[in-house]
Coordinates of C-alpha atoms in Angstrom, one line a residue:
Chain B
M1 CA 74.2 9.4 -4.9
N2 CA 76.2 12.6 -6.0
F3 CA 76.4 15.3 -3.5
L4 CA 77.3 18.7 -4.8
I5 CA 79.3 20.9 -2.4
T6 CA 79.3 24.4 -3.1
P7 CA 81.8 26.6 -0.9
T8 CA 81.0 29.3 1.6
L9 CA 81.1 32.5 -0.2
E10 CA 82.3 35.7 1.6
K11 CA 81.8 39.2 0.7
S12 CA 83.9 41.7 -1.1
L13 CA 84.6 45.5 -1.0
V14 CA 83.4 46.8 -4.3
S15 CA 83.4 50.4 -5.1
R16 CA 80.5 51.2 -7.2
R17 CA 79.8 54.5 -9.2
G18 CA 76.8 56.6 -9.4
I19 CA 75.8 58.9 -12.0
A20 CA 74.1 61.9 -11.3
T21 CA 73.1 64.2 -14.0
V22 CA 72.2 68.2 -13.6
P23 CA 71.4 70.7 -15.6
E24 CA 74.4 72.8 -16.9
E25 CA 73.6 76.0 -15.0
M26 CA 73.4 74.0 -11.9
A27 CA 76.8 72.3 -12.2
T28 CA 78.7 75.3 -10.9
V29 CA 81.2 73.5 -8.7
S30 CA 84.1 70.8 -10.3
C31 CA 86.7 68.9 -8.4
E32 CA 90.7 68.5 -9.3
C33 CA 89.6 65.6 -12.1
V34 CA 88.1 68.1 -14.0
T35 CA 91.8 69.4 -14.1
R36 CA 93.4 66.1 -14.4
K37 CA 95.0 66.4 -11.1
P38 CA 95.3 64.0 -8.2
C39 CA 91.7 64.2 -6.7
S40 CA 90.1 62.8 -3.5
G41 CA 86.3 64.5 -4.4
L42 CA 84.3 67.8 -3.7
A43 CA 86.0 68.4 0.0
A44 CA 82.8 71.4 0.3
F45 CA 80.1 73.2 -1.8
P46 CA 79.9 77.0 -1.4
L47 CA 77.0 78.8 0.1
V48 CA 76.0 79.7 -3.7
A49 CA 75.9 75.7 -5.0
R50 CA 73.5 75.0 -2.3
N51 CA 70.8 74.1 -4.7
L52 CA 73.6 71.4 -6.5
E53 CA 74.9 70.0 -2.7
L54 CA 70.7 69.4 -2.1
E55 CA 70.7 67.3 -5.2
L56 CA 73.4 65.8 -5.0
A57 CA 72.6 64.5 -1.6
R58 CA 69.1 63.5 -2.6
M59 CA 71.1 61.4 -5.4
G60 CA 73.4 60.2 -3.0
K61 CA 70.6 58.9 -0.7
L62 CA 68.8 57.5 -3.8
M63 CA 71.9 55.4 -4.9
V64 CA 72.5 53.7 -1.6
G65 CA 69.1 52.9 -1.0
R66 CA 68.7 51.7 -4.2
L67 CA 71.7 49.6 -4.5
A68 CA 70.5 48.2 -1.1
R69 CA 67.6 46.7 -2.8
R70 CA 70.4 44.6 -5.1
G71 CA 72.4 43.7 -2.1
Y72 CA 75.4 46.3 -1.3
E73 CA 75.7 47.5 1.9
W74 CA 77.2 50.9 2.0
L75 CA 80.0 51.4 3.8
G76 CA 79.3 55.4 5.0
E77 CA 81.1 57.3 2.4
L78 CA 80.4 58.9 -1.0
K79 CA 82.8 61.0 -2.9
I80 CA 81.3 63.3 -5.7
H81 CA 83.8 63.8 -8.9
G82 CA 82.8 65.9 -11.9
P83 CA 81.3 67.6 -13.3
W84 CA 81.9 66.2 -17.0
P85 CA 79.6 66.6 -19.8
S86 CA 76.7 64.7 -19.8
Y87 CA 76.0 61.0 -21.4
E88 CA 72.6 61.4 -21.8
F89 CA 71.8 58.0 -21.1
N90 CA 68.5 59.0 -21.0
E91 CA 68.7 59.2 -24.8
R92 CA 71.5 57.3 -25.8
L93 CA 71.0 53.7 -24.2
A94 CA 71.1 50.6 -26.3
D95 CA 68.6 47.7 -26.7
I96 CA 70.4 44.5 -26.3
E97 CA 67.4 42.7 -28.1
A98 CA 67.2 45.2 -30.8
E99 CA 66.5 43.9 -34.4
A100 CA 69.9 45.7 -35.5
W101 CA 72.1 43.4 -33.8
K102 CA 70.6 40.4 -35.8
R103 CA 70.7 42.0 -39.0
A104 CA 74.5 43.3 -38.6
A105 CA 75.1 39.6 -37.6
V106 CA 73.1 38.0 -40.4
E107 CA 74.0 40.5 -43.0
K108 CA 77.6 40.4 -41.9
D109 CA 76.9 44.5 -42.2
L110 CA 78.2 46.2 -39.3
S111 CA 76.8 49.5 -40.4
Y112 CA 73.8 48.5 -38.7
T113 CA 74.9 49.0 -35.4
L114 CA 76.3 52.5 -35.9
P115 CA 73.5 54.4 -34.3
F116 CA 74.4 52.6 -31.2
V117 CA 77.6 54.8 -31.2
F118 CA 77.8 58.4 -29.7
E119 CA 80.3 60.7 -28.4
W120 CA 80.6 63.1 -25.4
N121 CA 78.5 66.2 -26.7
A122 CA 80.5 69.1 -25.5
A123 CA 77.3 71.1 -26.0
S124 CA 74.9 69.2 -23.8
P125 CA 72.7 71.0 -21.3
Y126 CA 73.4 68.6 -18.9
K127 CA 76.5 67.6 -16.8
D128 CA 76.8 64.5 -15.1
Y129 CA 78.6 64.0 -11.4
L130 CA 80.3 61.0 -10.0
L131 CA 79.0 59.3 -7.0
V132 CA 81.6 56.9 -5.9
G133 CA 81.1 54.8 -3.0
D134 CA 82.5 51.6 -1.3
F135 CA 80.2 48.7 -0.8
L136 CA 79.9 45.2 0.8
L137 CA 78.8 42.7 -1.6
Q138 CA 78.0 39.1 -1.3
N139 CA 80.7 37.1 -3.7
V140 CA 79.3 35.0 -6.2
L141 CA 80.5 32.2 -8.7
T142 CA 82.1 34.1 -11.4
E143 CA 83.1 32.0 -15.0
V144 CA 86.5 32.9 -15.8
I145 CA 88.1 31.7 -19.3
V146 CA 91.8 31.2 -18.5
K147 CA 93.6 32.6 -21.5
E148 CA 96.8 31.0 -22.5
Chain O
M1 CA 93.6 32.3 -27.2
A2 CA 90.7 31.1 -25.0
G3 CA 91.6 28.2 -22.5
T4 CA 89.6 26.5 -20.2
L5 CA 86.7 27.7 -18.5
T6 CA 86.8 28.0 -14.6
V7 CA 84.6 29.0 -11.9
T8 CA 86.0 30.8 -9.4
Q9 CA 84.8 32.6 -6.2
A10 CA 85.7 36.2 -7.2
A11 CA 85.2 40.1 -6.7
C12 CA 82.4 40.3 -8.0
H13 CA 83.4 43.2 -10.0
I14 CA 86.0 42.5 -12.5
P15 CA 86.1 44.9 -15.0
E16 CA 89.3 44.0 -16.7
L17 CA 87.6 41.1 -18.2
W18 CA 85.0 43.2 -19.6
S19 CA 87.8 45.6 -21.2
A20 CA 89.3 42.6 -22.2
D21 CA 86.5 40.8 -24.1
T22 CA 85.7 44.0 -25.8
R23 CA 89.0 44.8 -27.1
D24 CA 88.7 41.1 -28.6
A25 CA 85.6 42.2 -30.3
V26 CA 87.1 45.0 -31.4
E27 CA 90.2 44.0 -32.5
A28 CA 88.8 40.8 -34.6
T29 CA 86.0 42.9 -36.2
V30 CA 88.0 46.3 -37.4
V31 CA 89.0 46.2 -41.1
A32 CA 90.6 49.4 -41.9
A33 CA 91.6 49.9 -38.6
G34 CA 93.4 46.7 -39.0
L35 CA 95.7 47.9 -42.0
V36 CA 96.8 50.7 -41.3
E37 CA 99.7 51.9 -39.2
S38 CA 99.4 51.6 -35.4
E39 CA 102.5 50.7 -34.1
K40 CA 105.6 52.8 -35.6
Y41 CA 106.6 56.4 -35.0
G42 CA 105.7 56.3 -31.7
L43 CA 102.0 55.4 -32.0
S44 CA 102.2 52.1 -29.7
E45 CA 104.0 54.8 -27.0
L46 CA 100.8 56.0 -26.8
K47 CA 98.8 53.2 -25.8
G48 CA 97.4 53.2 -22.7
G49 CA 98.6 56.5 -22.3
P50 CA 99.4 59.1 -20.6
G51 CA 99.8 61.7 -23.4
D52 CA 97.0 62.2 -26.4
T53 CA 99.8 63.8 -29.1
Q54 CA 103.0 62.3 -31.1
N55 CA 104.9 64.7 -33.3
I56 CA 106.0 62.3 -35.8
P57 CA 109.2 64.0 -37.3
Y58 CA 110.2 63.7 -41.2
I59 CA 113.2 62.3 -42.2
S60 CA 114.4 64.0 -45.7
N61 CA 116.9 62.5 -47.5
P62 CA 119.9 64.5 -47.6
T63 CA 122.0 66.0 -50.8
A64 CA 124.6 64.3 -52.4
N65 CA 127.5 67.0 -52.1
T66 CA 131.1 66.4 -54.3
K67 CA 134.1 67.1 -52.1
T68 CA 136.9 69.4 -53.6
A69 CA 140.3 68.7 -52.5
N70 CA 141.6 70.9 -49.7
T71 CA 138.5 72.5 -48.5
N72 CA 136.5 71.7 -45.5
I73 CA 133.0 69.6 -46.1
T74 CA 129.9 71.6 -45.7
L75 CA 127.6 70.2 -43.1
E76 CA 124.2 69.7 -44.3
V77 CA 121.0 71.0 -42.1
I78 CA 118.5 68.2 -43.2
G79 CA 115.0 69.2 -44.7
P80 CA 113.1 71.8 -46.3
S81 CA 114.4 75.2 -45.0
S82 CA 117.1 73.7 -42.8
A83 CA 114.5 73.1 -40.4
E84 CA 112.9 69.4 -40.4
A85 CA 109.4 69.7 -40.2
S86 CA 107.0 67.2 -37.9
Q87 CA 103.4 65.9 -38.1
S88 CA 101.6 66.1 -35.3
F89 CA 99.1 62.8 -34.4
T90 CA 96.3 63.4 -31.6
V91 CA 94.0 61.2 -29.9
S92 CA 91.2 63.2 -29.8
T93 CA 88.0 60.7 -30.7
H94 CA 85.9 59.6 -27.7
Q95 CA 83.0 57.1 -28.6
H96 CA 80.7 55.1 -26.6
V97 CA 78.1 52.5 -26.2
A98 CA 75.9 51.8 -23.6
F99 CA 73.2 49.2 -22.5
A100 CA 70.7 49.4 -19.4
V101 CA 71.2 45.9 -17.5
E102 CA 68.9 44.0 -15.6
N103 CA 70.9 42.0 -12.9
I104 CA 74.9 43.3 -13.4
T105 CA 75.9 40.9 -10.6
E106 CA 74.5 37.8 -12.9
V107 CA 75.9 39.6 -16.1
Q108 CA 79.0 40.0 -14.8
S109 CA 79.5 36.5 -12.9
K110 CA 78.5 34.3 -16.3
T111 CA 81.0 34.3 -19.6
N112 CA 77.8 33.7 -21.8
L113 CA 75.7 36.9 -20.5
R114 CA 78.9 39.1 -20.0
A115 CA 79.8 38.1 -23.8
K116 CA 76.4 38.9 -25.1
Y117 CA 77.3 42.9 -24.3
T118 CA 80.9 43.0 -24.6
D119 CA 80.7 41.3 -28.3
K120 CA 78.0 43.7 -29.4
A121 CA 80.3 46.9 -27.8
G122 CA 83.1 45.6 -29.5
Y123 CA 81.2 45.1 -32.9
A124 CA 79.8 48.7 -32.7
L125 CA 82.6 50.3 -31.5
A126 CA 84.6 48.7 -34.3
A127 CA 82.4 49.7 -37.0
A128 CA 82.4 53.4 -35.6
A129 CA 86.3 53.2 -35.7
D130 CA 86.6 51.9 -39.4
T131 CA 83.4 54.7 -40.7
N132 CA 85.9 57.2 -39.1
L133 CA 89.1 56.0 -41.1
H134 CA 86.6 55.8 -44.3
T135 CA 86.3 59.8 -44.2
L136 CA 90.1 60.1 -44.7
P137 CA 89.9 59.2 -48.7
Q138 CA 87.3 62.5 -49.4
S139 CA 90.4 64.2 -48.5
F140 CA 92.9 62.3 -50.6
S141 CA 94.6 64.8 -53.2
Q142 CA 95.7 61.7 -55.4
I143 CA 92.2 60.6 -57.3
T144 CA 91.2 58.4 -59.9
G145 CA 87.4 57.5 -61.4
T146 CA 84.5 59.4 -61.6
L147 CA 81.9 59.0 -58.5
G148 CA 78.8 56.9 -59.5
V149 CA 80.8 55.3 -62.4
E150 CA 82.5 51.9 -62.2
P151 CA 86.2 52.5 -62.3
T152 CA 87.6 50.9 -65.2
F153 CA 91.0 48.8 -65.2
D154 CA 93.1 52.1 -66.3
N155 CA 91.7 54.0 -63.1
W156 CA 92.8 50.9 -61.4
Q157 CA 96.0 51.1 -63.1
R158 CA 96.5 54.5 -62.7
A159 CA 95.8 54.5 -58.6
S160 CA 98.8 51.8 -58.5
Q161 CA 100.8 54.2 -60.7
Y162 CA 100.0 57.2 -58.0
L163 CA 101.6 54.8 -55.2
D164 CA 104.7 53.7 -57.2
D165 CA 105.1 57.3 -58.0
G166 CA 104.8 58.3 -54.4
N167 CA 107.3 55.3 -53.8
A168 CA 105.1 53.7 -51.5
E169 CA 106.3 49.9 -50.8
E170 CA 104.5 47.1 -52.7
G171 CA 104.3 45.0 -49.5
G172 CA 101.7 46.8 -47.3
R173 CA 99.5 48.1 -50.1
F174 CA 96.0 47.3 -49.4
I175 CA 92.5 48.1 -51.6
I176 CA 89.1 48.8 -49.5
V177 CA 85.6 49.0 -51.6
R178 CA 82.3 48.8 -51.1
P179 CA 80.1 46.0 -52.6
A180 CA 79.2 47.5 -55.9
T181 CA 82.8 48.6 -56.9
Y182 CA 84.0 45.3 -55.6
Y183 CA 81.4 43.5 -58.2
A184 CA 82.6 46.2 -60.6
M185 CA 85.9 44.7 -60.6
R186 CA 84.4 41.4 -60.8
K187 CA 83.7 42.1 -64.1
I188 CA 87.1 43.2 -65.2
D189 CA 89.0 40.8 -67.6
Q190 CA 92.6 41.5 -65.9
F191 CA 91.4 40.3 -62.6
V192 CA 89.5 37.6 -63.2
N193 CA 90.2 35.8 -66.2
A194 CA 92.8 33.1 -66.0
D195 CA 94.4 34.5 -69.3
Y196 CA 95.5 37.2 -67.2
T197 CA 95.6 36.4 -64.1
G198 CA 97.7 33.1 -64.2
G199 CA 100.9 34.6 -64.2
G200 CA 99.8 36.6 -60.8
A201 CA 100.3 39.8 -62.5
G202 CA 96.5 40.4 -62.8
G203 CA 94.1 39.9 -59.7
Q204 CA 91.7 37.1 -58.4
M205 CA 88.4 38.1 -57.0
K206 CA 86.6 35.8 -55.0
V207 CA 83.2 35.3 -53.7
G208 CA 83.1 36.1 -49.8
R209 CA 83.4 38.8 -47.3
E210 CA 86.8 40.6 -45.7
Q211 CA 89.3 39.8 -48.4
V212 CA 87.8 39.0 -51.2
G213 CA 90.8 39.0 -53.7
T214 CA 93.8 40.5 -54.9
I215 CA 94.9 42.4 -57.5
W216 CA 98.4 43.2 -59.0
G217 CA 99.5 39.5 -57.3
N218 CA 99.8 40.6 -53.8
V219 CA 97.6 43.7 -53.2
P220 CA 94.8 42.2 -51.0
V221 CA 91.0 43.6 -51.7
Y222 CA 88.6 44.0 -48.7
K223 CA 84.8 44.4 -49.2
S224 CA 83.0 46.8 -46.8
T225 CA 80.0 48.5 -46.2
L226 CA 81.4 51.1 -44.4
V227 CA 83.1 52.8 -46.9
R228 CA 81.9 56.4 -47.6
A229 CA 79.1 57.0 -49.7
P230 CA 78.7 60.7 -50.3
A231 CA 75.8 60.0 -52.2
G232 CA 73.3 57.4 -53.5
G233 CA 75.0 55.3 -56.1
Q234 CA 78.9 56.4 -55.1
A235 CA 81.2 55.3 -53.3
E236 CA 85.1 56.7 -52.0
N237 CA 86.9 53.2 -52.5
W238 CA 90.5 53.4 -50.6
Y239 CA 93.7 52.0 -52.7
G240 CA 96.4 52.9 -49.7
H241 CA 99.6 51.6 -48.1
R242 CA 99.8 50.8 -44.4
E243 CA 102.0 53.4 -43.6
G244 CA 99.9 56.3 -45.5
V245 CA 97.2 56.5 -42.2
Y246 CA 98.3 56.4 -38.7
Y247 CA 95.3 55.4 -36.2
C248 CA 96.1 54.9 -32.3
S249 CA 93.6 52.8 -30.2
Q250 CA 94.7 54.3 -26.9
D251 CA 92.4 53.0 -24.6
L252 CA 89.0 50.4 -24.6
R253 CA 87.5 50.5 -21.6
T254 CA 84.1 48.6 -20.2
R255 CA 82.5 49.2 -17.0
A256 CA 79.5 48.9 -15.2
D257 CA 78.1 52.6 -13.6
F258 CA 74.9 52.9 -11.5
V259 CA 72.3 55.6 -13.6
I260 CA 70.8 56.7 -10.1
E261 CA 67.5 58.4 -11.7
R262 CA 67.0 55.8 -13.7
D263 CA 67.6 53.2 -11.2
S264 CA 69.5 51.3 -13.8
D265 CA 72.6 49.3 -13.8
V266 CA 74.4 50.8 -17.2
V267 CA 77.4 49.1 -19.2
L268 CA 79.3 51.5 -20.7
S269 CA 82.2 50.9 -23.2
T270 CA 84.3 53.6 -24.1
H271 CA 87.1 53.5 -27.2
I272 CA 89.7 56.3 -27.4
Y273 CA 91.3 56.9 -30.5
G274 CA 93.2 58.9 -33.0
F275 CA 93.3 58.5 -36.6
A276 CA 94.9 60.8 -39.5
E277 CA 96.1 60.7 -42.9
A278 CA 100.1 60.2 -42.9
L279 CA 102.2 62.8 -44.8
Q280 CA 105.3 61.6 -46.4
P281 CA 108.3 64.1 -47.1
P282 CA 109.6 64.1 -50.6
I283 CA 112.5 61.7 -51.7
T284 CA 114.0 64.4 -53.4
A285 CA 117.0 65.2 -52.1
G286 CA 117.4 68.5 -49.3
G287 CA 113.4 67.5 -48.9
G288 CA 110.7 69.7 -49.5
A289 CA 106.9 69.7 -48.4
A290 CA 105.4 66.7 -47.3
T291 CA 102.3 65.2 -49.4
D292 CA 100.0 62.3 -49.0
A293 CA 101.6 60.2 -51.2
F294 CA 100.7 56.6 -50.2
N295 CA 96.9 57.0 -50.5
V296 CA 94.3 57.2 -53.5
L297 CA 90.7 58.0 -53.6
V298 CA 89.3 55.6 -56.4
R299 CA 85.7 56.8 -56.9
G300 CA 83.2 54.7 -57.8
T301 CA 79.9 53.0 -57.4
S302 CA 77.8 52.2 -54.3

């Protein structure tokens, strides 16, 4: 009889980054990252940016709740950084199963993959804020190829 | 070199593995970016940051002066107008590929699943970098051939002579052509007929992909669909020398973000790099204006 012994896995402290997209006109408050200085996130919002504060609070709550369903235990703090030109993920996510990947592989013609590449568009009407928080997450067994 | 596959209890987020996998895929895929200069002239110092600009000084040749007895030597300040100039190289291209992922923890913990994303991101980012490099030939000042017409043996001879005239070393030269131009080369007797190629002075054109042959004995020929085609049936092929173009892949990161509104984990690969045509100071004693002497645009068919 064969026995399979699996170790008891612990939890790890992990940092997750959530991306919140807002209209450019709402993104009126910046952290020090934008000027490439050491930054610990936005400390306070001026009263005139109340709409932004409420929107980011809503997004933060959504992030914590949605990650909780994935097993992330929030440790109580979210730092806000940004804004940067938006990645506009709603339009630019590539489909890993798209036919173009197969054609590129079969025909060895990488030009089929070019539509999946995008550059930041400084003229985007949207801005991204980054919400960074620490969470506890159950470890999993991870395959690692040791390189020599 | 890949070694043993082990299974380990590790933190669930190992972004450095993702980034390394993507970089491997990029480096294994690029053609043009792998042929041009990316180490010398301080380019390697830009890798990984910080900084995004490197000033690459020109080093002109001094003038040989005759020493007259009983007179002091006049010291020479090297360079045109007694001021050595430099070329400013900037890393300013940021390109991205992003995938939505159903279960990020599962993808991160399984090598095969992770490779599916990192490899594909690597292929696309490599193609994009090569495509950008292939935008350079349209600005080359040394040009042979005609757009939409198969380049002749004389065109290739002239292109080679341009590099000789510019004092580009024999070693380090390369040719990248669109497939149609490659097959046009295969029609040129001097490149394929053993009567010419036997002594190594002509060329060899094989059937294959990527490096598909050599001409002039030691100049590798590469075939790529990423070579720029300004219009249907046209190609801007590239006959150059390694030191004719600067390229620096400064950073290549893959990370997992959470897009809050879409309730979706996203794998985002970002490639930050710079590329520019390298200008060469003339060999003339005393210096002069730097030119793009190490590159030739060979117009042809697509």
